[in-house]
Amino acid sequence: MKLTMNKNSENISGWKKFWKSLTKAHDLGTEEDILLDHDYDGIKELDNVLPPWWLYGFYITIAASIFYYVMIFGFDKYNQFDEFNTEMTDAKAAVEQYKADNPQLFSTENLEVLTSEEDLAKGKELFTTKTCVVCHLADLGGSVGPNLTDNQWILGGDMKSIFNTIAKGGRPGKGMIAWEGTLSKEERQLLSSYIISMQGTKPAAPKAAEGDIIWPEAVVDSLNTKVDSIAPVK
Ligand code: HEC
């Protein structure tokens, strides 16, 4: 028991020694030894040495700066621009890989128009809850955004175009934002299908038609069943 205690006290004094060697703090009570002559209106100054722990850190930064200087300018290593470009290239490749691995999330090929009552109800629900109604109104007659029931489209009225408009948004500054960050592909598919199902319906106060992509009226009337194969008039 006695032995252990001795050992402990030795450790503590060893630790204290080490600590002191790192701080080189002047012993309390003997400040006079390092007191400078200057007297600044009664304020006196002690000539303490810089603490070694701090100095070593400073030396390490100098050594590191020399190392990087030589590496970057001498050997063209650790170049931040190259590192940035490499990371960007890797990230882009990873995105492409992810797209290739999950085609169902990104591809608009063979995008199916959903027609079951259940899916259309889900689409309607999304149209209301995802704030589309604020700009397009509940009957899709249009207010800030265009009328979505008529045969005239700004960005295209086929499944793929509507799906893409919701994903990427409208023309800059018009107010139709890109929703792909907020709405999943399934949600966009449900919304597009719902919008298509509303073609040719009669909203209470339809906004005047906008856009240059015009569908034949007859097609609009039958749009809720088939869409992708039909081409607009112009
Ligand atoms: C802040 C208002 C606003 C909100 C919210 C909004 N839209 Fe739009 N939307 C617009 C405007 C404005 C346009 C016209 C864009 C243009 O002129 O390029 C538009 C265009 C569209 C079009 C294309 C119309 C065409 O003629 O080609 C579709 C489809 C559409 N919105 C669907 C939606 C859906 C679905 C939602 C909800 C997820 C939604 N919008 C939410 C304002 C809005």
Coordinates of C-alpha atoms and ligand atoms in Angstrom, one line a residue:
M1 CA 0.0 0.0 0.0
K2 CA 2.7 2.4 1.0
L3 CA 4.6 1.6 -2.2
T4 CA 1.7 2.5 -4.4
M5 CA 1.2 5.8 -2.6
N6 CA 4.8 6.7 -3.1
K7 CA 4.6 5.8 -6.7
N8 CA 1.5 8.0 -7.1
S9 CA 3.1 11.0 -5.6
E10 CA 6.2 10.6 -7.8
N11 CA 3.9 10.5 -10.8
I12 CA 2.2 13.7 -9.8
S13 CA 5.5 15.5 -9.4
G14 CA 6.7 14.1 -12.7
W15 CA 3.5 15.4 -14.3
K16 CA 4.0 18.7 -12.6
K17 CA 7.6 18.9 -13.9
F18 CA 6.4 18.1 -17.4
W19 CA 3.7 20.8 -17.2
K20 CA 6.1 23.3 -15.9
S21 CA 8.5 22.6 -18.8
L22 CA 5.6 23.3 -21.2
T23 CA 4.6 26.5 -19.6
K24 CA 7.9 27.7 -18.1
A25 CA 5.7 29.7 -15.7
H26 CA 7.6 31.8 -13.3
D27 CA 7.2 30.7 -9.7
L28 CA 4.6 32.7 -7.8
G29 CA 5.9 35.0 -5.1
T30 CA 9.2 35.8 -6.9
E31 CA 7.7 38.2 -9.5
E32 CA 10.2 40.8 -8.6
D33 CA 12.9 38.9 -10.5
I34 CA 11.1 39.4 -13.8
L35 CA 9.6 42.8 -13.2
L36 CA 10.5 45.3 -15.9
D37 CA 11.6 48.8 -15.0
H38 CA 8.8 50.5 -16.9
D39 CA 6.0 51.9 -14.9
Y40 CA 3.0 52.8 -17.0
D41 CA 1.0 55.1 -14.8
G42 CA 1.3 52.6 -12.0
I43 CA 0.8 49.6 -14.2
K44 CA 3.8 47.3 -14.1
E45 CA 4.9 44.6 -16.5
L46 CA 6.4 41.2 -16.0
D47 CA 8.9 39.9 -18.5
N48 CA 7.5 36.3 -18.8
V49 CA 9.0 34.0 -21.5
L50 CA 6.7 32.7 -24.3
P51 CA 5.3 29.4 -23.1
P52 CA 7.1 26.5 -24.9
W53 CA 3.8 24.7 -25.7
W54 CA 2.8 27.7 -27.7
L55 CA 6.2 28.2 -29.3
Y56 CA 6.3 24.5 -30.4
G57 CA 3.0 24.9 -32.1
F58 CA 4.3 28.0 -33.8
Y59 CA 7.4 26.1 -35.0
I60 CA 5.2 23.3 -36.3
T61 CA 3.2 25.7 -38.4
I62 CA 6.4 27.2 -39.9
A63 CA 7.6 23.7 -40.7
A64 CA 4.3 22.8 -42.2
S65 CA 4.3 25.9 -44.3
I66 CA 7.7 25.1 -45.7
F67 CA 6.6 21.6 -46.4
Y68 CA 3.6 22.7 -48.3
Y69 CA 5.5 25.4 -50.1
V70 CA 8.0 22.9 -51.4
M71 CA 5.4 20.3 -52.2
I72 CA 3.0 22.7 -54.0
F73 CA 5.5 24.9 -55.9
G74 CA 8.4 22.4 -56.1
F75 CA 6.6 19.1 -56.8
D76 CA 3.1 20.2 -57.8
K77 CA 1.6 18.1 -55.0
Y78 CA -1.4 19.0 -52.8
N79 CA -2.5 21.6 -55.3
Q80 CA -5.9 22.8 -54.1
F81 CA -7.2 23.4 -57.6
D82 CA -6.3 19.9 -58.6
E83 CA -7.8 18.5 -55.4
F84 CA -11.0 20.4 -56.0
N85 CA -11.2 19.3 -59.6
T86 CA -10.5 15.7 -58.7
E87 CA -13.3 15.8 -56.0
M88 CA -15.7 17.4 -58.4
T89 CA -15.0 14.8 -61.1
D90 CA -15.4 12.0 -58.6
A91 CA -18.6 13.5 -57.3
K92 CA -20.0 13.8 -60.8
A93 CA -19.0 10.2 -61.6
A94 CA -20.8 9.1 -58.4
V95 CA -23.9 11.0 -59.4
E96 CA -23.9 9.4 -62.9
Q97 CA -23.3 6.0 -61.2
Y98 CA -26.3 6.6 -58.9
K99 CA -28.5 7.6 -61.8
A100 CA -27.4 4.5 -63.7
D101 CA -28.1 2.3 -60.7
N102 CA -31.5 3.8 -60.1
P103 CA -33.0 4.5 -63.5
Q104 CA -36.5 4.4 -62.1
L105 CA -35.8 7.6 -60.2
F106 CA -34.5 9.6 -63.1
S107 CA -35.5 8.3 -66.4
T108 CA -38.5 9.9 -68.1
E109 CA -38.5 7.2 -70.7
N110 CA -41.7 5.1 -70.7
L111 CA -43.2 7.4 -68.0
E112 CA -46.6 6.0 -67.5
V113 CA -49.7 8.1 -67.2
L114 CA -51.5 6.8 -64.2
T115 CA -55.3 6.6 -64.6
S116 CA -56.7 4.6 -61.7
E117 CA -59.1 6.6 -59.5
E118 CA -56.9 5.9 -56.5
D119 CA -53.7 7.4 -58.2
L120 CA -55.6 10.4 -59.4
A121 CA -57.0 11.0 -55.9
K122 CA -53.4 10.9 -54.6
G123 CA -52.4 13.3 -57.3
K124 CA -55.2 15.7 -56.4
E125 CA -54.2 15.4 -52.7
L126 CA -50.6 16.3 -53.6
F127 CA -51.8 19.2 -55.8
T128 CA -53.6 20.6 -52.7
T129 CA -51.0 19.8 -50.0
K130 CA -47.9 20.8 -52.0
T131 CA -49.2 24.3 -52.5
C132 CA -49.8 24.0 -56.3
V133 CA -53.3 25.2 -55.6
V134 CA -52.0 28.6 -54.4
C135 CA -50.9 29.5 -57.9
H136 CA -53.0 27.2 -60.2
L137 CA -56.2 27.1 -58.1
A138 CA -58.0 24.0 -56.9
D139 CA -59.9 23.6 -60.2
L140 CA -56.6 24.3 -62.1
G141 CA -58.2 27.4 -63.7
G142 CA -55.0 29.4 -63.0
S143 CA -54.1 32.6 -61.1
V144 CA -50.4 33.3 -60.7
G145 CA -49.7 30.2 -62.7
P146 CA -51.4 29.4 -66.0
N147 CA -54.6 27.5 -66.6
L148 CA -53.7 23.8 -66.6
T149 CA -57.0 22.6 -68.1
D150 CA -56.9 24.2 -71.5
N151 CA -55.3 23.0 -74.7
Q152 CA -52.6 25.7 -74.7
W153 CA -49.2 25.1 -73.0
I154 CA -46.2 27.3 -72.3
L155 CA -43.9 24.4 -71.7
G156 CA -45.7 21.4 -73.1
G157 CA -48.8 19.4 -72.1
D158 CA -47.6 15.8 -72.7
M159 CA -46.8 13.6 -69.8
K160 CA -43.0 14.0 -70.2
S161 CA -43.2 17.8 -70.5
I162 CA -45.5 18.3 -67.5
F163 CA -43.3 15.9 -65.5
N164 CA -40.2 17.9 -66.5
T165 CA -41.8 21.2 -65.8
I166 CA -42.6 20.1 -62.3
A167 CA -39.1 18.7 -61.8
K168 CA -37.2 21.6 -63.3
G169 CA -39.6 24.5 -62.9
G170 CA -40.8 27.1 -65.5
R171 CA -38.9 29.9 -67.2
P172 CA -36.6 31.8 -64.8
G173 CA -38.4 34.5 -62.8
K174 CA -41.9 33.3 -63.6
G175 CA -42.6 31.8 -60.2
M176 CA -42.8 28.1 -61.0
I177 CA -39.9 26.6 -59.0
A178 CA -38.1 23.3 -59.6
W179 CA -39.7 20.7 -57.4
E180 CA -37.4 17.8 -57.9
G181 CA -35.6 18.5 -54.6
T182 CA -39.0 18.4 -52.8
L183 CA -41.1 15.9 -54.7
S184 CA -40.1 12.4 -55.5
K185 CA -40.5 11.0 -59.0
E186 CA -43.6 9.1 -57.9
E187 CA -45.1 12.2 -56.6
R188 CA -44.4 14.1 -59.8
Q189 CA -45.8 11.2 -61.8
L190 CA -49.0 11.3 -59.7
L191 CA -49.2 15.1 -60.1
S192 CA -48.6 15.0 -63.9
S193 CA -51.2 12.3 -64.3
Y194 CA -53.7 14.2 -62.3
I195 CA -53.1 17.4 -64.3
I196 CA -53.6 15.4 -67.5
S197 CA -56.8 13.9 -66.2
M198 CA -58.1 17.5 -65.7
Q199 CA -57.6 18.3 -69.4
G200 CA -60.8 19.8 -70.9
T201 CA -62.5 20.3 -67.6
K202 CA -64.2 23.6 -67.1
P203 CA -62.8 25.7 -64.2
A204 CA -65.1 28.3 -62.6
A205 CA -62.9 31.3 -63.7
P206 CA -60.4 30.0 -66.3
K207 CA -57.4 32.2 -66.9
A208 CA -56.9 33.2 -70.5
A209 CA -54.9 30.7 -72.4
E210 CA -51.1 31.2 -72.4
G211 CA -48.3 29.5 -74.5
D212 CA -47.6 28.5 -78.0
I213 CA -47.9 24.8 -77.7
I214 CA -51.5 24.1 -78.8
W215 CA -53.3 20.8 -78.7
P216 CA -56.3 20.0 -80.9
E217 CA -59.5 20.3 -78.8
A218 CA -60.5 16.8 -79.6
V219 CA -57.3 15.4 -78.2
V220 CA -57.7 17.5 -75.0
D221 CA -61.1 15.9 -74.5
S222 CA -59.6 12.4 -74.7
L223 CA -56.3 13.2 -73.0
N224 CA -57.2 11.5 -69.7
T225 CA -56.7 8.2 -71.3
K226 CA -53.9 8.5 -73.8
V227 CA -51.4 11.3 -74.2
D228 CA -47.8 10.5 -75.0
S229 CA -48.4 9.2 -78.5
I230 CA -50.2 12.4 -79.6
A231 CA -48.3 15.4 -81.0
P232 CA -49.4 18.9 -80.5
V233 CA -50.6 21.1 -83.4
K234 CA -47.5 23.3 -83.1
Ligands
HEC1 C1 -45.6 30.4 -56.8 C2 -46.6 30.0 -57.8 C3 -46.6 28.6 -58.3 C4 -46.7 27.4 -57.6 C5 -46.7 27.2 -56.1 C6 -46.8 26.4 -58.5 N1 -46.7 26.9 -59.8 FE1 -46.8 25.8 -61.5 N2 -46.5 27.5 -62.6 C7 -46.4 28.8 -62.1 C8 -46.1 29.7 -63.1 C9 -45.9 31.2 -63.0 C10 -46.0 29.0 -64.3 C11 -45.6 29.5 -65.7 C12 -44.1 29.2 -65.9 C13 -43.6 29.9 -67.1 O1 -44.2 30.8 -67.6 O2 -42.5 29.5 -67.5 C14 -46.3 27.6 -63.9 C15 -46.3 26.5 -64.8 C16 -46.7 25.3 -64.5 C17 -46.9 24.2 -65.5 C18 -46.6 24.3 -67.0 C19 -47.8 25.0 -67.6 C20 -47.6 25.2 -69.1 O3 -48.4 25.9 -69.7 O4 -46.7 24.7 -69.7 C21 -47.2 23.1 -64.8 C22 -47.5 21.7 -65.4 C23 -47.3 23.4 -63.4 N3 -46.9 24.8 -63.3 C24 -47.6 22.6 -62.4 C25 -47.4 22.9 -61.0 C26 -47.5 21.9 -59.9 C27 -47.8 20.5 -60.1 C28 -47.3 22.6 -58.8 C29 -47.2 22.1 -57.3 C30 -46.2 21.1 -57.1 C31 -47.1 24.0 -59.1 N4 -47.2 24.1 -60.5 C32 -46.8 25.0 -58.2 C33 -46.6 29.2 -60.8 C34 -46.7 28.2 -59.7

